[in-house]
CSV table of C-alpha atoms and ligand atoms in Angstrom, one decimal:
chain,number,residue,atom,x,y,z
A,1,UNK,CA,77.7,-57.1,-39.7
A,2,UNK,CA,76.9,-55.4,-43.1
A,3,UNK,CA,78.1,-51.9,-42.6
A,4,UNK,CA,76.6,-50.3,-46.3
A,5,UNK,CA,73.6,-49.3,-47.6
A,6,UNK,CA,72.7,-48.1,-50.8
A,7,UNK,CA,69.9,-46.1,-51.6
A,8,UNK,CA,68.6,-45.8,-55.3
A,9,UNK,CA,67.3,-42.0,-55.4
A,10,UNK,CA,67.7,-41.1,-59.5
A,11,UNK,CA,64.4,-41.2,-60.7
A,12,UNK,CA,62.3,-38.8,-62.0
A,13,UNK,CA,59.2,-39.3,-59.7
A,14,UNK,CA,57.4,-38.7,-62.8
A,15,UNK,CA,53.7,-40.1,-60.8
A,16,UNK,CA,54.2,-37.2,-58.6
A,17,UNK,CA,54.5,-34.3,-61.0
A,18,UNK,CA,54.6,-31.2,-60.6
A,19,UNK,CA,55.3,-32.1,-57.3
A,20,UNK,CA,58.6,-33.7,-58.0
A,21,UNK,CA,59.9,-30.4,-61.0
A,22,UNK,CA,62.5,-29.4,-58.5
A,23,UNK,CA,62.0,-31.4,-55.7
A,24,UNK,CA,63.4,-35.2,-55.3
A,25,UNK,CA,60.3,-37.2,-54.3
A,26,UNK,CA,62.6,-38.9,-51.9
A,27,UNK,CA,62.3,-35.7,-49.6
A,28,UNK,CA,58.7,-35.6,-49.9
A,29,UNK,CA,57.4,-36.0,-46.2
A,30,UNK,CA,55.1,-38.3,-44.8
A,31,UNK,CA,53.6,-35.5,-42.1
A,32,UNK,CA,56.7,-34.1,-40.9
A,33,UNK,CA,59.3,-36.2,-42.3
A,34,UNK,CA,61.1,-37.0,-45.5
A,35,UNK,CA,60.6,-40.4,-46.9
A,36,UNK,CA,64.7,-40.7,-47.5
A,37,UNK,CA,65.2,-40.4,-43.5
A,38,UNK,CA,62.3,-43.2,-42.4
A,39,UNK,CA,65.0,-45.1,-45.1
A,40,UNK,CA,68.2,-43.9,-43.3
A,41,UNK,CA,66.7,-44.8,-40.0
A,42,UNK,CA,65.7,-48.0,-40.6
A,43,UNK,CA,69.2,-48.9,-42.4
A,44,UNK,CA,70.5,-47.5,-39.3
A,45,UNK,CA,68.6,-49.6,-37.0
A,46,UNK,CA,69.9,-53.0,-39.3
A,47,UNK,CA,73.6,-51.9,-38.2
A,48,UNK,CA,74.0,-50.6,-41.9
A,49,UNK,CA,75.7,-46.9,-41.1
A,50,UNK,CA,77.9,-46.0,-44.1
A,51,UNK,CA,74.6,-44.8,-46.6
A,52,UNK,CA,75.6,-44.9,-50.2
A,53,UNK,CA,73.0,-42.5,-52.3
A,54,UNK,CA,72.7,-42.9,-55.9
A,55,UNK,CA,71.2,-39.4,-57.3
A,56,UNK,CA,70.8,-37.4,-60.4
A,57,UNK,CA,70.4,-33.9,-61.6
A,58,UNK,CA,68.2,-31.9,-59.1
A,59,UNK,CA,68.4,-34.0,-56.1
A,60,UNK,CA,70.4,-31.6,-54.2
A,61,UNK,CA,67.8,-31.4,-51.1
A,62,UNK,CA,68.7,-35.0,-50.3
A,63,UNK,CA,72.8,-34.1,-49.7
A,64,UNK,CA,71.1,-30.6,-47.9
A,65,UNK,CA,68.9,-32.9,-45.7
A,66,UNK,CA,71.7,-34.7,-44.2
A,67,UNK,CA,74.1,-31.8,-43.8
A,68,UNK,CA,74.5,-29.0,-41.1
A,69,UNK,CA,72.2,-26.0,-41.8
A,70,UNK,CA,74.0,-23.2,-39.9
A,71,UNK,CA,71.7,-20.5,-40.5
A,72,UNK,CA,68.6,-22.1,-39.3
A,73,UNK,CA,70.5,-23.7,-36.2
A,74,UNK,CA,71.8,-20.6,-35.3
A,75,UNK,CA,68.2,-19.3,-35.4
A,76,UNK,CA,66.3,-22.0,-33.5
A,77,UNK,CA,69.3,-22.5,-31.2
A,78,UNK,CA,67.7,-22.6,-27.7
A,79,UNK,CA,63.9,-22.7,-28.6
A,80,UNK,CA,61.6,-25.7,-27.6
A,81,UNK,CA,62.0,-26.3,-32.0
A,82,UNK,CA,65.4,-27.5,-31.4
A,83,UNK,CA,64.3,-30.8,-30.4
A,84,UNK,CA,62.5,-31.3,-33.6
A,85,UNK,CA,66.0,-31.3,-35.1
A,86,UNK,CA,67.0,-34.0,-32.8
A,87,UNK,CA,66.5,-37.7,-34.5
A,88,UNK,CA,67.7,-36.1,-38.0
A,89,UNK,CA,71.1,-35.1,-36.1
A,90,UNK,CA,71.5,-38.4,-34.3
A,91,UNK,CA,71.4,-39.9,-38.4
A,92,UNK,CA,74.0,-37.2,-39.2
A,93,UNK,CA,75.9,-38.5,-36.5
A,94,UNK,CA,76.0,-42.2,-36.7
A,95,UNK,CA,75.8,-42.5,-40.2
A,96,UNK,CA,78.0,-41.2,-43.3
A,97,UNK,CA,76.8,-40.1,-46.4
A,98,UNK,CA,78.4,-40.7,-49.8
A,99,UNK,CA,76.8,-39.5,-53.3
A,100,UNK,CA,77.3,-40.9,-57.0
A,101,UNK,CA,75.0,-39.6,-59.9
A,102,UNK,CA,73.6,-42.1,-62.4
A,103,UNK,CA,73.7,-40.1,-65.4
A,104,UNK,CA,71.3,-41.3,-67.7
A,105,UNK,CA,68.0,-43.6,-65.8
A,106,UNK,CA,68.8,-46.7,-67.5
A,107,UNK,CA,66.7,-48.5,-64.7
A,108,UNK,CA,67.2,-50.0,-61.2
A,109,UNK,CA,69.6,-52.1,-62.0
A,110,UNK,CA,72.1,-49.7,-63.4
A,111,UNK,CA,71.6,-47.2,-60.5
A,112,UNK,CA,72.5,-50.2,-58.5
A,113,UNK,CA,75.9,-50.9,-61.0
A,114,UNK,CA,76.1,-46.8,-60.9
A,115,UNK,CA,76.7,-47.5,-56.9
A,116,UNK,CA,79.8,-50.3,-56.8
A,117,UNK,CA,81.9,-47.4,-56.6
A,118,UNK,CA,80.5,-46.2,-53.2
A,119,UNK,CA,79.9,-50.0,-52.2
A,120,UNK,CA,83.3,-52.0,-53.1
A,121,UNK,CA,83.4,-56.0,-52.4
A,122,UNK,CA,80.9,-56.1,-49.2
A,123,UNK,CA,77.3,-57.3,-49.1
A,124,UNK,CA,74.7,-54.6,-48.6
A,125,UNK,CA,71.5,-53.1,-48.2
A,126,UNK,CA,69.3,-51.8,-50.6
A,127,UNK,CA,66.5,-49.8,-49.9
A,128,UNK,CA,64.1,-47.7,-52.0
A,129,UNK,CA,62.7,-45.0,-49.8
A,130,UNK,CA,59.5,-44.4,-51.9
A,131,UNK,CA,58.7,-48.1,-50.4
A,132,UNK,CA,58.0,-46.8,-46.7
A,133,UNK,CA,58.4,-49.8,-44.3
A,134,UNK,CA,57.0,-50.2,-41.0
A,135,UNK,CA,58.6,-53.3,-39.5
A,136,UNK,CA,56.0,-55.4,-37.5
A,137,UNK,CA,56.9,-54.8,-33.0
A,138,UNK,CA,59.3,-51.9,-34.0
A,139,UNK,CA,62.0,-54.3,-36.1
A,140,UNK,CA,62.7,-52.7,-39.5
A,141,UNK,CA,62.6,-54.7,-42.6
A,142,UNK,CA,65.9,-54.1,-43.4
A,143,UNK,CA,67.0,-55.6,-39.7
A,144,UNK,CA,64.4,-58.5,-40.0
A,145,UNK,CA,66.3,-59.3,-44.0
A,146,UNK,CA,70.4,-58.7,-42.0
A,147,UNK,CA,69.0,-61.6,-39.9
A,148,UNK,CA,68.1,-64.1,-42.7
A,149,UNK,CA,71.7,-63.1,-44.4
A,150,UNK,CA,73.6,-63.3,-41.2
A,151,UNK,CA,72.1,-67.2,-41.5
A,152,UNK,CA,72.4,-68.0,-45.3
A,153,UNK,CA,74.6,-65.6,-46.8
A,154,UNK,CA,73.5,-64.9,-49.6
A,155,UNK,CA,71.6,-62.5,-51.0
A,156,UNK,CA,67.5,-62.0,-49.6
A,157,UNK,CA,64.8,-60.3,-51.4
A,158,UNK,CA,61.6,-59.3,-49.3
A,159,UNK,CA,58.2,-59.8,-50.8
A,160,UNK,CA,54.7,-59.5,-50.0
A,161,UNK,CA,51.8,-61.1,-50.9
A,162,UNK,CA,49.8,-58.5,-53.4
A,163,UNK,CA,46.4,-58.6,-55.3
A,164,UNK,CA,46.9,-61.1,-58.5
A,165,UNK,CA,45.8,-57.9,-60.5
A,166,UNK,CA,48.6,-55.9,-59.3
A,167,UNK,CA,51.4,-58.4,-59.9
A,168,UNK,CA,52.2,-56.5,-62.8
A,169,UNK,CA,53.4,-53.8,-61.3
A,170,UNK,CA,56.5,-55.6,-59.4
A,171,UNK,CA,58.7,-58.6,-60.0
A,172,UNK,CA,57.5,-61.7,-59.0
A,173,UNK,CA,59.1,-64.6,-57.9
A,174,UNK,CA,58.3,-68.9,-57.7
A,175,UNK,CA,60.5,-71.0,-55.0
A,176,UNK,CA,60.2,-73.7,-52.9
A,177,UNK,CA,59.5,-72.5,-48.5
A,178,UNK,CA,62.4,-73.9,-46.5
A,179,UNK,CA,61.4,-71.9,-43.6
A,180,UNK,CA,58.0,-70.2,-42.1
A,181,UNK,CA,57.8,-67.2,-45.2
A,182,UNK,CA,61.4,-67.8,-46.4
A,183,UNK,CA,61.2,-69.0,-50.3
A,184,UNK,CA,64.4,-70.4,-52.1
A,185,UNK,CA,64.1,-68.7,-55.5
A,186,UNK,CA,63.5,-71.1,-58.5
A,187,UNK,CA,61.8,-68.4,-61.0
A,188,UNK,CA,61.5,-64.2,-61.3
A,189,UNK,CA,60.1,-62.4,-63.7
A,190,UNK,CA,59.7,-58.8,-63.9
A,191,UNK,CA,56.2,-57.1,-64.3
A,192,UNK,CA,54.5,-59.7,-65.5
A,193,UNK,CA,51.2,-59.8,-66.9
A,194,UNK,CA,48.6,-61.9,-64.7
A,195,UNK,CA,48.3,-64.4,-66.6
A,196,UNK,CA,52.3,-65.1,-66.7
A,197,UNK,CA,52.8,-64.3,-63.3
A,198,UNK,CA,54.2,-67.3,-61.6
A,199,UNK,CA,53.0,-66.4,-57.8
A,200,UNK,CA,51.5,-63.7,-56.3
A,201,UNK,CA,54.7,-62.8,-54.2
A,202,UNK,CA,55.8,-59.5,-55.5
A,203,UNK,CA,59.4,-58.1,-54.6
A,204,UNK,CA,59.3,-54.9,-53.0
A,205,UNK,CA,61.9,-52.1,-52.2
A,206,UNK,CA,64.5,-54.3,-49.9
A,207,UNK,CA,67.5,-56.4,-50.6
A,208,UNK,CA,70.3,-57.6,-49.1
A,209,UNK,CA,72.7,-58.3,-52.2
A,210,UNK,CA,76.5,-59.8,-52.3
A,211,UNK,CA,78.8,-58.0,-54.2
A,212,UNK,CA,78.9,-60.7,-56.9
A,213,UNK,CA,76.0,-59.2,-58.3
A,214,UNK,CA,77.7,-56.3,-59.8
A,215,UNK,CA,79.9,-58.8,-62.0
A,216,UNK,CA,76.5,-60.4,-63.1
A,217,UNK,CA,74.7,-56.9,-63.6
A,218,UNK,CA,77.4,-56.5,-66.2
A,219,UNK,CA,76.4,-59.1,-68.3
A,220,UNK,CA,72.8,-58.9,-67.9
A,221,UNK,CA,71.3,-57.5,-71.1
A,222,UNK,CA,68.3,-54.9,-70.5
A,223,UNK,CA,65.1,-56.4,-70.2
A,224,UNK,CA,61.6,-55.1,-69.6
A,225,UNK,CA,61.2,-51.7,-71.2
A,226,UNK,CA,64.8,-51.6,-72.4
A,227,UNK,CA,65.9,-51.2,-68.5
A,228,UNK,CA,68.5,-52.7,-66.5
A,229,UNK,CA,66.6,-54.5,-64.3
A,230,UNK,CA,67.6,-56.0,-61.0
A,231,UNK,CA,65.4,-58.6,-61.6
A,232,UNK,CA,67.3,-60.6,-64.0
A,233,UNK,CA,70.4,-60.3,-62.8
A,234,UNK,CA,68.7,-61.8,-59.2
A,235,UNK,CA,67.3,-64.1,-61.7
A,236,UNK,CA,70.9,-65.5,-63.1
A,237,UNK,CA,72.6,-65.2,-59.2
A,238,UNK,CA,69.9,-67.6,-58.4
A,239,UNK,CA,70.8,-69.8,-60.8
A,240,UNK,CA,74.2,-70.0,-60.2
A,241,UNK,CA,74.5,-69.6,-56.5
A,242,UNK,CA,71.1,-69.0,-54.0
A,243,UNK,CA,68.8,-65.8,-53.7
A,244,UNK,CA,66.3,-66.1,-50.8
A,245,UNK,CA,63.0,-64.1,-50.4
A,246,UNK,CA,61.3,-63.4,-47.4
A,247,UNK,CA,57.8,-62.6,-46.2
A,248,UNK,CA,58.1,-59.8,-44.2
A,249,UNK,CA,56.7,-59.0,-41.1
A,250,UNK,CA,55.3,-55.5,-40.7
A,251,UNK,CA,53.8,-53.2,-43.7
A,252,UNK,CA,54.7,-51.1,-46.6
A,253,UNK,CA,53.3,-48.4,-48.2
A,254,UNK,CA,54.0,-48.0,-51.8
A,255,UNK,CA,54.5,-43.8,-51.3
A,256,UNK,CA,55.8,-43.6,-55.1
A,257,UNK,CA,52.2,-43.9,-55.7
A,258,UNK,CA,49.0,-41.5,-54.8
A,259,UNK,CA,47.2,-44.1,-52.9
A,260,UNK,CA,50.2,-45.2,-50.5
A,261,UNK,CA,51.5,-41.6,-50.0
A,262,UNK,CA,47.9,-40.9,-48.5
A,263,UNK,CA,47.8,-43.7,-46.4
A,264,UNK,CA,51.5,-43.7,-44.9
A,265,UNK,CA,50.2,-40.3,-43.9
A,266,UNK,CA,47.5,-41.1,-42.6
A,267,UNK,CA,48.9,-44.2,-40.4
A,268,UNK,CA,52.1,-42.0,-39.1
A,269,UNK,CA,49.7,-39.0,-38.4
A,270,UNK,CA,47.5,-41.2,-36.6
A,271,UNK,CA,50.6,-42.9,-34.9
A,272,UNK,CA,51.8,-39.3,-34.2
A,273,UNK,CA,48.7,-38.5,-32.3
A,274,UNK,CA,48.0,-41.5,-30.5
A,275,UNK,CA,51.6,-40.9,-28.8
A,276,UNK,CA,50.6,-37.5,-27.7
B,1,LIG,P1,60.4,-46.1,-59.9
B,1,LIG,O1,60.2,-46.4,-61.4
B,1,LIG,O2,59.3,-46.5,-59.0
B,1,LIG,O3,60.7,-44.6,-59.7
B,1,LIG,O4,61.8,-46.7,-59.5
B,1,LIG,P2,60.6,-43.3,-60.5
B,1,LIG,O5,61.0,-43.5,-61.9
B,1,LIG,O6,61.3,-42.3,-59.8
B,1,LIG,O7,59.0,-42.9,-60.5
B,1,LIG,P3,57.9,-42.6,-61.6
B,1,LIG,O8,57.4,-44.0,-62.0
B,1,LIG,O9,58.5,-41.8,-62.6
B,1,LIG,O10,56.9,-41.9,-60.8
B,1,LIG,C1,62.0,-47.4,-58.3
B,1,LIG,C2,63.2,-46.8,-57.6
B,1,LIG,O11,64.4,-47.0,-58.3
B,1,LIG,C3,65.1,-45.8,-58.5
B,1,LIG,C4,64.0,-44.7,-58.3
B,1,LIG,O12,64.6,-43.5,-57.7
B,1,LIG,C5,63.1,-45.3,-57.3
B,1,LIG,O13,63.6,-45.2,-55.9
B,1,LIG,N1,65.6,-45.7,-59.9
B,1,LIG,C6,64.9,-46.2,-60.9
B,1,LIG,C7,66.9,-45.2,-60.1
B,1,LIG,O14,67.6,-44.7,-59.1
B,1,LIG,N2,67.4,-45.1,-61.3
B,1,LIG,C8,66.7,-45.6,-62.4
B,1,LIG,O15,67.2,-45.6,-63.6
B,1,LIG,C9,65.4,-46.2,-62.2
């Protein structure tokens, strides 16, 4: 039913230096692939095939990743390697691929605003690939959050429970449960300090939006470190309208940090040889 998904891939991956100099850290891989296709696949798997990419200077590996490489498949053209090119050609496929480039990295928000062009008046996905999702019995988060919408229609935010010392790193949201692990947003506030925090339910990389929120993104003033933050402008289509947030099932890996890039290896390598 929603057809678009945008993926925010203009940061500087600064945590991952020099790592990320002249490579996006959306290509980084987790054992053999690139955190950007786990994204693509799993906005895919929701129904979402028209993927919208937000970049920036030096992220020309991610447009490379999802193009033909003729050289290469001329040279592994009949060997056993082909298949290894298989699920990435399947994307290439199904899917098509439009770029924008935020030009300056005035925070999520704006490279959200940045993508209206690519998006038009339609819901849609968002995903940040450096928040690697593994959907609980094989169902994406992104197909587990089209569900909820499909229902409510409006726009969902999926959350997870995190340690009350680590809310600061996320925005955190208060609301009232209308359903098993679906909240009705009342409050959101965006890295919050402990003791300001009001829950312990931190938004993570997924959204389903509706295209009014581009309208509100440009009249929400920058907040927290002078950024456009997605936050507030959730906070004010709440207000006005509904915003949902969701528990979801299944786990994420926070791979924009050291400690989550080594364990979403670890699990898919693990995965990867239990299925040999
Ligand atoms: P992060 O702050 O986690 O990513 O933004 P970063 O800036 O790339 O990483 P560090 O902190 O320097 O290591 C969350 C997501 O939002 C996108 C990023 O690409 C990332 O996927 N983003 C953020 C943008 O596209 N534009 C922005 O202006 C800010």
């Amino acid at each position: 039913m929603i057809k678009k998904c945008l993926f925010p891939a203009a940061g500087y991956g600064t945590r991952f230096l020099p790592a990320t100099k002249a490579m996006p850290k959306e290509v980084m891989p987790i054992v053999d692939k690139p955190l950007i296709q786990f994204g693509v696949e799993e906005a895919l798997a929701a129904g979402m095939h028209e993927i919208a990419m937000v970049t920036g200077r030096g992220k020309r590996a991610l447009e490379d990743h999802f193009d033909v490489s003729y050289e290469l498949e001329h040279q592994i053209s009949g060997t056993d390697k082909e298949n290894r090119l298989a699920d990435i050609r399947r994307l290439m496929e199904e899917c098509t691929f439009s770029y924008t480039r935020q030009k300056e990295m005035l925070g999520l928000g704006h490279a959200i605003l940045t993508g209206e062009l690519l998006v038009g008046a339609e819901p849609f996905g968002v995903i940040l690939a450096d928040d690697l999702c593994d959907g609980a019995n094989g169902e994406g988060v992104m197909a587990q959050l089209a569900k909820i919408y499909k229902k409510y229609r409006c726009s969902v935010v999926a959350i997870e429970e995190v340690p009350q010392n680590e809310v600061y790193k996320y925005g955190v949201i208060a609301g009232s449960q209308i359903e098993d692990g679906l909240y009705m947003i009342s409050d959101m506030v965006e890295k919050p300090a402990p003791e300001e925090a009001p829950s312990n339910l931190a938004i993570i990389g997924r959204y389903i939006l509706t295209p009014d929120i581009f309208d509100i993104l440009r009249e929400t003033p920058a907040g927290k470190g002078g950024e456009l933050q997605i936050t507030d402008a959730l906070m004010l289509q709440a207000k006005r309208n509904m915003v949902l947030a969701y528990k979801f099932k299944g786990e994420r890996f926070d791979c924009g940090s050291m400690e989550g890039f080594v364990a979403a290896t670890n699990h898919y390598y693990q995965r990867m040889k239990d299925s040999e």
